[in-house]
Amino acid sequence: MDEDTSEGATPGGDGRESAAAGGPPTPPRTDGGTERADEPTEDVALDPWGSASVGDYADLFAEFGIEAFDDVADDVPDPHYLMRRGVIFGHREYDAVAEAMANDEPFAALSGFMPTGDPHIGHKLVFDEIIWHQQQGGDAFGLIADLEAHSARGMSWDEIDEHARNYLLSLLALGFDAEEGELYRQSDNRAVQDLGFELGSKANFSEFEAIYGFDGETNISHMQSVITQTADILYPQLVDEPKPTVIPVGPDQDPHVRLTRDLATRVRYFKVTEAFASFELDDDERRLVRAAYDALAAGNAADDADGDADVRCEDAAAWLADYEPPESDRESVDLAAAKSTALDKLEAGGKEPLRPRVRFFDRNATDEAFEALIEAVEGEKRVFEGHVDAFDLTRGEAESVAREVEIDHDGFGFRQPSSIYHRFMTGLTGGKMSSSIPASHISLLDDPEDGYDKVKAATTGGRDTAEEQRELGGEADECPVYELYAYLLAGDDDELTKTVYSECVNGERLCGGCKEQAAELMREFLEDHQEKRAEAEELLDDLDIDLDSDRRGTGGEH
């Protein structure tokens, strides 16, 4: 694998765009809203260690189930400018984090960095996202993925130590509060390694083949590092209590999030679902049976003097046979297949009453935990071998009961982790941002004058001549320099990004002056950042983090 194209992306992406992605990403917003859609491009490929190759972010919604961040943006108190400008474009279950944030309830944010080179402006996106969540009241965690760097990239421990120090200094310099948050190395966190061992008992090699493309040539330590990352993602829930936890990542890191969400569910003692009768239903079947029950129950209650809503399976089957789901439902799932199987189950149920309930399945519970669950379920219930049906609990109440019993009996009680996804930055020379192409990126360790020069030499979205620029306007949507304003240089000042964009596309701003302004801002940023890095040296030395590892290793990727 090419380490330059996926550096520092575990589990938070480093902000790069692949040259193979079919063109630049959708531009950041100039007004807090997306101004144009992505053009159709090649198939989406998500490889945590390879070239980030997302050209059409919309494809991620359909292919991988990532949801548009716009759907939850209004629920976020005082959103970060990366959210307002559409740089953060997608999420998985971030509504749980937003709700906790709004209600002053516990939540956490974690991301990590593979120390294979210097931290650069792409990494700053993730640094800022962790720090912002900490400032909103969340428990914040930053980790150094040193086991992954050694196993997947063959980095020596001396190299890892040096790069780890630089990542941590930049994170502290940008505002991470080490007294309120936690910083650690994978190799030194025994709780993470122990959790990884437990999670590994619920994973298998065929999954790794399907998710990551691992094969007989993949070294075992690399596979082990993946399980360690799932433990990292769940680690904040070992601290104090299970809580909504967000993992800020680039979309190339989504495979880690998906695997962790699955494992978080598999280690739970109980599975909680909605049921209607003695038989089981999958999610699509359940939607159809719910529609049948609601329609028939309402009709029966209206017709019966006592308000009796009694519904039988055979009645629901007859109703469902003629039911046509809404167009939106027919597009999202294969409801024709679900309807066929739901009808079979309802018809087999005959005169069995159809009645909503919450069902607790015994997944991994001890006998003592299962008995405790039975005692904890209040109201009407029926106990079977392997599951309990409760008739007076909502789904949310049932989830809380299951989690409390699990934690009281030495289980984890994990919530599925949430995630947010940010767009990749374009390299200053166009194409991808790569550590092997110094002119394409700006390191947070660069001399401020070098940062100034790189911006001055950057590719732009300008026209061939000043006359054409004034007449036609520039192409800010295709401009790496405009991205610098939107992603970093304008900071929280939305008016600056609007002004730069408007003046560019209207032909009022020429590239020379625009780059001069950006270069000056970059020089000022680097000067300030490196002063704060120097101030953070003493703070880092006082933290309980070993940056002089005595580990021995063979080095080299296998």
XYZ file of C-alpha atoms in Angstrom:
558
model
C 0.000 0.000 0.000
C 1.044 3.613 -0.575
C 1.412 5.163 2.849
C 1.325 8.680 1.442
C -2.316 8.427 0.397
C -3.792 7.223 3.667
C -1.496 8.639 6.292
C -2.896 9.401 9.696
C -6.361 8.214 8.862
C -7.165 5.908 11.736
C -9.869 6.168 12.835
C -10.172 9.822 11.751
C -9.466 10.545 8.066
C -6.666 12.848 7.002
C -8.507 14.873 4.415
C -7.223 13.788 1.014
C -8.810 13.395 -2.391
C -7.794 10.677 -4.818
C -6.713 11.582 -8.308
C -8.671 8.528 -9.410
C -11.880 9.840 -7.964
C -13.027 11.370 -11.202
C -12.438 15.006 -10.302
C -12.556 17.279 -7.266
C -15.082 16.786 -4.499
C -18.188 18.894 -4.110
C -16.960 22.305 -2.959
C -17.514 23.586 0.544
C -20.587 25.699 0.969
C -20.402 29.418 0.570
C -23.615 30.073 2.470
C -23.989 27.166 4.875
C -25.731 25.144 2.154
C -24.457 22.934 -0.667
C -24.464 24.903 -3.892
C -24.199 22.055 -6.387
C -24.448 18.261 -6.460
C -21.602 15.897 -7.192
C -21.250 14.707 -10.743
C -21.549 10.942 -11.358
C -18.145 9.303 -11.153
C -16.549 5.911 -10.728
C -17.761 3.344 -8.224
C -17.099 4.286 -4.618
C -14.214 2.429 -2.984
C -13.482 2.730 0.738
C -10.047 1.482 1.747
C -8.695 2.666 5.120
C -5.083 2.078 4.036
C -5.230 2.907 0.345
C -6.060 5.846 -1.837
C -9.180 7.683 -0.755
C -11.341 7.435 -3.868
C -14.607 9.196 -3.213
C -15.637 11.407 -6.094
C -19.408 11.385 -5.632
C -20.243 11.658 -1.953
C -23.924 11.075 -2.732
C -23.060 7.485 -3.670
C -22.089 6.858 -0.049
C -25.659 7.474 1.051
C -27.053 4.752 -1.196
C -24.222 2.220 -1.134
C -23.107 2.297 2.498
C -26.075 3.764 4.352
C -24.351 6.989 5.353
C -26.988 9.667 5.985
C -26.844 13.303 4.899
C -25.661 15.589 7.693
C -28.295 18.115 6.634
C -30.871 15.772 8.186
C -29.531 16.461 11.696
C -27.869 19.863 11.251
C -30.781 21.806 12.716
C -30.612 19.709 15.895
C -26.988 20.646 16.632
C -26.590 23.525 19.110
C -24.181 26.166 17.773
C -22.757 23.981 14.971
C -19.075 24.085 14.050
C -18.205 25.991 10.895
C -17.220 22.724 9.188
C -20.834 21.656 9.695
C -22.264 24.969 8.507
C -20.164 24.939 5.334
C -20.941 21.363 4.367
C -17.391 20.110 4.890
C -18.981 17.638 7.297
C -21.435 16.079 4.878
C -22.630 12.757 6.326
C -23.255 10.851 9.534
C -24.359 7.642 11.176
C -26.765 8.155 14.084
C -25.328 11.551 15.012
C -28.822 12.522 16.179
C -28.109 10.587 19.409
C -25.045 12.771 20.047
C -26.872 15.976 19.103
C -29.710 15.100 21.475
C -27.309 14.418 24.345
C -25.487 17.669 23.600
C -28.726 19.680 23.567
C -29.926 18.118 26.827
C -26.608 18.410 28.658
C -26.336 14.621 28.894
C -23.107 12.575 28.705
C -21.568 11.992 25.291
C -18.084 11.479 23.924
C -15.910 12.064 20.857
C -12.872 10.031 19.833
C -10.529 9.941 16.901
C -7.062 8.632 16.304
C -3.998 9.213 14.192
C -1.586 6.788 12.607
C 1.874 8.321 13.167
C 3.488 7.714 9.774
C 4.500 11.300 8.993
C 4.046 14.897 10.052
C 0.559 16.192 10.926
C -0.736 18.479 8.180
C -3.702 20.719 7.448
C -5.866 17.715 6.510
C -5.418 16.312 10.007
C -6.444 19.671 11.460
C -10.026 18.944 10.407
C -10.136 15.987 12.781
C -8.260 17.817 15.546
C -10.834 20.619 15.355
C -13.793 18.221 15.423
C -12.538 16.484 18.580
C -11.818 19.798 20.293
C -15.204 21.287 19.343
C -17.070 18.327 20.819
C -14.998 18.673 23.975
C -15.921 22.355 24.157
C -19.605 21.402 23.825
C -19.303 19.318 26.994
C -18.307 15.923 25.622
C -15.666 13.560 26.945
C -12.854 13.801 24.398
C -10.323 11.128 23.471
C -7.336 11.310 21.137
C -5.245 8.242 20.426
C -2.055 7.362 18.625
C -2.604 4.272 16.455
C 0.947 3.033 16.907
C 0.133 -0.682 16.697
C -1.447 -0.093 13.312
C 1.480 2.036 12.121
C 3.890 -0.759 13.013
C 1.834 -3.684 11.696
C 0.260 -2.169 8.575
C 3.006 0.254 7.546
C 6.137 -1.263 8.987
C 7.111 1.896 10.858
C 9.936 1.504 13.351
C 9.171 2.334 16.964
C 11.657 5.213 16.923
C 9.832 6.743 13.953
C 6.486 6.194 15.634
C 7.676 7.902 18.825
C 8.810 10.982 16.916
C 5.642 11.334 14.867
C 3.405 10.603 17.862
C 4.940 13.504 19.730
C 4.258 15.852 16.825
C 0.617 14.808 16.529
C 0.012 15.267 20.233
C 1.718 18.662 20.326
C -0.465 19.966 17.494
C -3.618 18.604 19.104
C -2.747 20.328 22.384
C -1.722 23.536 20.609
C -5.083 23.713 18.838
C -6.936 23.592 22.145
C -7.405 20.008 23.349
C -7.822 20.101 27.129
C -5.703 17.210 28.408
C -6.959 17.659 31.970
C -10.566 17.108 30.899
C -9.879 14.666 28.064
C -7.692 11.608 27.560
C -4.742 10.999 25.236
C -3.182 7.564 24.862
C -1.187 5.168 22.714
C -2.800 1.902 21.634
C 0.266 -0.046 22.742
C 0.060 1.323 26.298
C -3.687 1.025 26.884
C -4.320 -2.379 28.444
C -8.076 -1.770 28.688
C -8.233 -1.262 24.917
C -6.191 -4.400 24.252
C -8.342 -6.490 26.605
C -11.511 -5.166 24.981
C -10.062 -5.938 21.560
C -9.525 -9.540 22.640
C -13.185 -9.848 23.635
C -14.423 -8.198 20.444
C -12.194 -10.488 18.385
C -14.166 -13.468 19.653
C -17.165 -12.105 17.738
C -15.347 -11.488 14.421
C -14.055 -13.894 11.802
C -11.692 -13.930 8.865
C -14.430 -14.100 6.218
C -15.655 -10.704 7.433
C -12.177 -9.265 7.103
C -11.995 -10.614 3.564
C -15.329 -9.020 2.666
C -14.764 -5.667 4.390
C -11.041 -5.072 3.857
C -9.996 -7.455 1.115
C -7.617 -9.318 3.430
C -6.206 -12.557 2.047
C -3.608 -15.193 2.784
C -0.822 -12.634 2.406
C -2.155 -10.295 5.107
C -0.078 -10.426 8.256
C -1.821 -11.408 11.466
C -0.727 -8.276 13.315
C -2.440 -6.135 10.698
C -5.676 -8.023 11.315
C -5.150 -7.671 15.054
C -4.737 -3.910 14.637
C -8.206 -3.724 13.081
C -9.748 -5.317 16.148
C -7.729 -2.933 18.308
C -9.295 -0.039 16.399
C -12.793 -1.335 17.117
C -11.808 -1.391 20.782
C -10.536 2.193 20.485
C -13.882 3.287 19.068
C -15.790 1.687 21.946
C -13.266 2.632 24.646
C -15.050 5.882 25.713
C -18.013 3.733 26.753
C -15.801 1.831 29.186
C -15.130 5.131 30.959
C -17.939 5.875 33.445
C -20.865 4.460 31.421
C -22.102 3.626 27.924
C -22.916 6.899 26.195
C -23.498 8.285 22.700
C -20.050 8.509 21.101
C -19.101 10.160 17.823
C -16.091 9.220 15.709
C -15.059 12.016 13.291
C -13.642 10.351 10.173
C -12.988 10.698 6.495
C -15.310 8.438 4.505
C -12.441 6.058 3.704
C -12.507 5.040 7.374
C -16.173 4.029 7.342
C -15.362 0.277 7.159
C -13.966 0.504 10.706
C -17.138 2.234 11.909
C -19.431 -0.343 10.296
C -17.492 -3.270 11.769
C -17.464 -1.688 15.221
C -21.196 -1.017 15.146
C -21.762 -4.696 14.336
C -19.419 -5.917 17.083
C -20.950 -3.538 19.637
C -24.258 -5.290 18.984
C -22.879 -8.826 18.977
C -21.326 -8.575 22.444
C -24.563 -7.358 24.005
C -26.358 -9.724 26.388
C -29.787 -9.056 24.883
C -31.247 -8.115 21.523
C -34.388 -5.981 21.756
C -36.883 -5.997 18.877
C -40.526 -5.250 18.218
C -42.741 -8.330 17.741
C -46.407 -8.972 17.051
C -46.905 -12.728 17.539
C -45.025 -15.926 18.330
C -43.136 -15.860 15.014
C -40.189 -13.652 14.114
C -40.147 -10.846 11.545
C -37.291 -9.046 9.856
C -37.276 -5.240 9.617
C -39.067 -5.038 6.266
C -41.686 -7.590 7.264
C -42.203 -5.740 10.525
C -43.035 -2.502 8.701
C -45.743 -4.258 6.719
C -47.237 -6.082 9.684
C -47.215 -2.835 11.659
C -49.198 -1.172 8.843
C -51.719 -4.025 8.853
C -52.086 -4.009 12.633
C -52.528 -0.233 12.887
C -55.184 -0.178 10.178
C -57.159 -3.129 11.546
C -56.850 -2.157 15.207
C -58.145 1.329 14.503
C -61.078 -0.067 12.546
C -61.946 -2.712 15.127
C -61.800 -0.255 18.009
C -64.118 2.126 16.171
C -66.646 -0.647 15.448
C -66.646 -2.211 18.925
C -68.669 -0.563 21.654
C -65.986 -1.418 24.226
C -63.155 -0.173 22.005
C -61.743 -3.678 21.585
C -58.948 -3.619 18.966
C -58.548 -7.429 18.712
C -56.692 -8.422 15.521
C -55.960 -11.971 14.296
C -53.073 -13.049 12.076
C -55.411 -14.297 9.352
C -57.209 -10.921 9.306
C -53.882 -9.125 8.905
C -52.941 -11.478 6.052
C -56.160 -10.679 4.199
C -55.584 -6.938 4.654
C -51.924 -7.112 3.630
C -52.697 -9.051 0.449
C -54.336 -5.932 -1.018
C -51.972 -3.364 0.520
C -49.830 -1.133 -1.689
C -47.011 0.552 0.297
C -46.166 4.223 -0.297
C -43.843 4.935 -3.207
C -41.028 6.004 -0.869
C -41.121 2.627 0.897
C -41.146 0.674 -2.353
C -38.013 2.478 -3.492
C -36.009 1.975 -0.298
C -36.396 -1.798 0.207
C -37.525 -4.931 -1.620
C -41.027 -4.851 -0.223
C -42.331 -7.360 -2.764
C -40.186 -10.086 -1.211
C -40.979 -8.870 2.317
C -44.709 -8.891 1.564
C -44.565 -12.490 0.315
C -42.775 -13.807 3.400
C -44.892 -11.714 5.799
C -48.052 -13.149 4.241
C -46.729 -16.695 4.664
C -46.066 -16.078 8.358
C -49.404 -14.390 9.017
C -51.355 -17.100 7.234
C -49.507 -19.784 9.209
C -50.424 -17.901 12.389
C -54.122 -18.363 11.674
C -56.270 -17.177 14.556
C -53.338 -16.306 16.807
C -53.852 -12.769 18.140
C -51.645 -10.132 16.570
C -50.520 -7.868 19.368
C -47.550 -5.440 19.580
C -44.899 -6.269 22.136
C -41.207 -5.803 22.836
C -39.125 -8.958 22.674
C -35.861 -9.526 24.582
C -33.638 -12.197 23.016
C -30.929 -13.872 25.076
C -27.736 -13.401 23.058
C -24.829 -13.754 25.450
C -26.454 -13.437 28.875
C -25.510 -15.551 31.859
C -28.305 -17.495 33.544
C -28.227 -14.989 36.370
C -28.557 -12.051 33.982
C -31.512 -13.663 32.174
C -33.300 -14.252 35.461
C -32.585 -10.663 36.488
C -34.061 -9.428 33.211
C -37.275 -11.346 33.857
C -37.536 -9.698 37.276
C -36.773 -6.247 35.857
C -39.497 -6.324 33.181
C -42.557 -4.651 34.668
C -46.157 -5.173 33.641
C -47.548 -7.980 31.523
C -44.902 -10.360 30.201
C -44.448 -13.854 28.872
C -41.295 -15.861 29.479
C -40.015 -18.398 26.973
C -36.810 -20.358 26.606
C -34.400 -17.822 25.167
C -36.658 -14.779 25.077
C -39.070 -12.616 27.028
C -42.063 -10.727 25.593
C -43.099 -7.510 27.350
C -46.448 -5.844 26.568
C -46.277 -2.674 28.640
C -42.853 -1.289 27.699
C -41.870 0.998 24.844
C -38.860 0.065 22.741
C -36.795 2.787 24.426
C -37.791 1.645 27.904
C -36.926 -1.930 26.995
C -33.481 -0.898 25.718
C -32.787 0.858 29.014
C -33.874 -2.167 31.063
C -31.702 -4.507 28.977
C -28.657 -2.248 29.300
C -29.049 -1.790 33.059
C -29.340 -5.533 33.671
C -26.344 -6.217 31.433
C -24.092 -3.699 33.161
C -25.178 -4.940 36.595
C -24.049 -8.425 35.541
C -20.598 -7.490 34.201
C -21.599 -6.908 30.574
C -20.552 -3.952 28.446
C -23.952 -2.532 27.515
C -22.457 -0.748 24.501
C -24.381 1.691 22.347
C -23.595 1.580 18.659
C -21.052 4.371 18.010
C -22.013 7.331 15.852
C -19.844 8.944 13.202
C -19.538 12.096 11.129
C -17.802 12.287 7.752
C -15.874 15.194 6.291
C -14.900 15.867 2.709
C -11.340 15.370 1.544
C -9.197 18.384 0.841
C -7.729 18.816 -2.621
C -3.941 19.091 -2.859
C -2.500 22.541 -3.432
C -1.184 21.307 -6.774
C -4.538 19.774 -7.721
C -5.453 16.097 -7.421
C -4.741 14.405 -4.149
C -3.046 15.794 -1.083
C -0.024 13.553 -0.542
C 2.813 13.579 1.963
C 5.139 12.354 -0.788
C 4.403 15.549 -2.760
C 5.517 18.370 -0.425
C 4.014 21.093 -2.617
C 0.570 19.459 -2.399
C 0.135 19.877 1.344
C 1.157 22.099 4.229
C 2.569 20.419 7.289
C 1.706 21.889 10.661
C 5.465 21.811 11.207
C 6.309 23.779 8.041
C 8.256 26.990 8.400
C 5.695 29.802 8.099
C 7.580 31.214 5.103
C 7.414 27.820 3.384
C 3.678 27.725 4.020
C 3.385 31.181 2.501
C 5.333 30.090 -0.581
C 3.287 26.912 -1.071
C 0.045 28.872 -1.088
C 1.475 31.428 -3.481
C 2.433 28.583 -5.844
C -0.866 26.726 -5.509
C -3.151 25.797 -8.380
C -6.314 27.912 -8.594
C -9.680 27.891 -10.300
C -8.806 31.063 -12.158
C -9.048 31.816 -15.870
C -6.113 32.005 -18.263
C -5.968 35.804 -18.229
C -7.049 38.620 -15.956
C -9.398 39.853 -18.672
C -11.162 36.467 -18.849
C -11.344 36.363 -15.063
C -13.061 39.740 -14.935
C -15.415 38.786 -17.744
C -16.262 35.176 -16.832
C -15.435 35.006 -13.166
C -13.251 32.400 -11.494
C -14.193 28.803 -10.750
C -14.092 28.845 -6.954
C -15.797 25.439 -6.849
C -12.676 23.925 -8.416
C -10.117 25.966 -6.489
C -7.789 24.515 -3.821
C -7.108 28.037 -2.548
C -10.802 28.698 -1.919
C -10.871 25.392 -0.026
C -8.129 26.732 2.230
C -10.358 29.655 3.173
C -13.405 27.460 3.770
C -11.661 24.605 5.606
C -9.106 26.529 7.658
C -8.126 30.127 7.015
C -11.498 31.820 7.538
C -12.007 30.030 10.829
C -15.431 30.870 12.236
C -15.841 33.891 9.928
C -18.535 32.826 7.449
C -18.612 36.309 5.939
C -15.025 35.956 4.741
C -15.768 32.736 2.858
C -18.871 34.305 1.303
C -16.908 37.372 0.233
C -14.050 35.367 -1.293
C -16.460 33.109 -3.164
C -18.711 35.906 -4.417
C -15.857 38.160 -5.540
C -14.199 35.225 -7.321
C -17.181 33.959 -9.323
C -18.255 37.525 -10.169
C -14.835 38.427 -11.557
C -14.060 41.020 -8.888
C -11.210 39.000 -7.337
C -8.085 38.009 -9.249
C -6.042 34.970 -8.298
C -2.856 36.875 -7.497
C -4.460 38.982 -4.810
C -6.538 36.090 -3.537
C -3.462 33.880 -3.101
C -1.557 36.721 -1.467
C -4.314 37.115 1.131
C -4.485 33.360 1.705
C -0.694 33.063 1.917
C -0.538 35.810 4.538
C -3.263 34.094 6.572
C -1.449 30.768 6.283
C 1.815 32.319 7.463
C 0.012 33.875 10.441
C -1.679 30.576 11.255
C 1.581 28.610 11.180
C 3.401 31.223 13.266
C 0.663 31.152 15.893
C 0.361 27.366 15.824
C 4.063 26.776 16.263
C 4.269 29.237 19.133
C 1.483 27.279 20.822
C 3.231 23.989 20.045
C 6.296 25.270 21.887
C 4.098 26.219 24.844
C 2.535 22.737 24.788
C 5.912 20.982 25.163
C 5.888 21.260 28.952
C 2.253 20.168 29.138
C 2.952 17.097 27.018
C 5.955 16.162 29.139
C 3.731 16.244 32.229
C 1.183 13.834 30.735
C 1.292 10.126 31.425
C 2.227 9.179 27.851
C 5.409 7.273 27.081
C 6.982 8.824 23.974
C 10.249 6.947 24.306
C 9.168 3.405 23.604
C 11.433 0.508 24.548
C 9.556 -1.861 22.241
C 11.499 -3.950 19.772
C 10.210 -5.006 16.345
C 11.267 -6.316 12.976
C 9.875 -3.345 11.038
C 8.721 -3.611 7.483
C 5.278 -4.420 6.107
C 4.623 -8.085 5.443
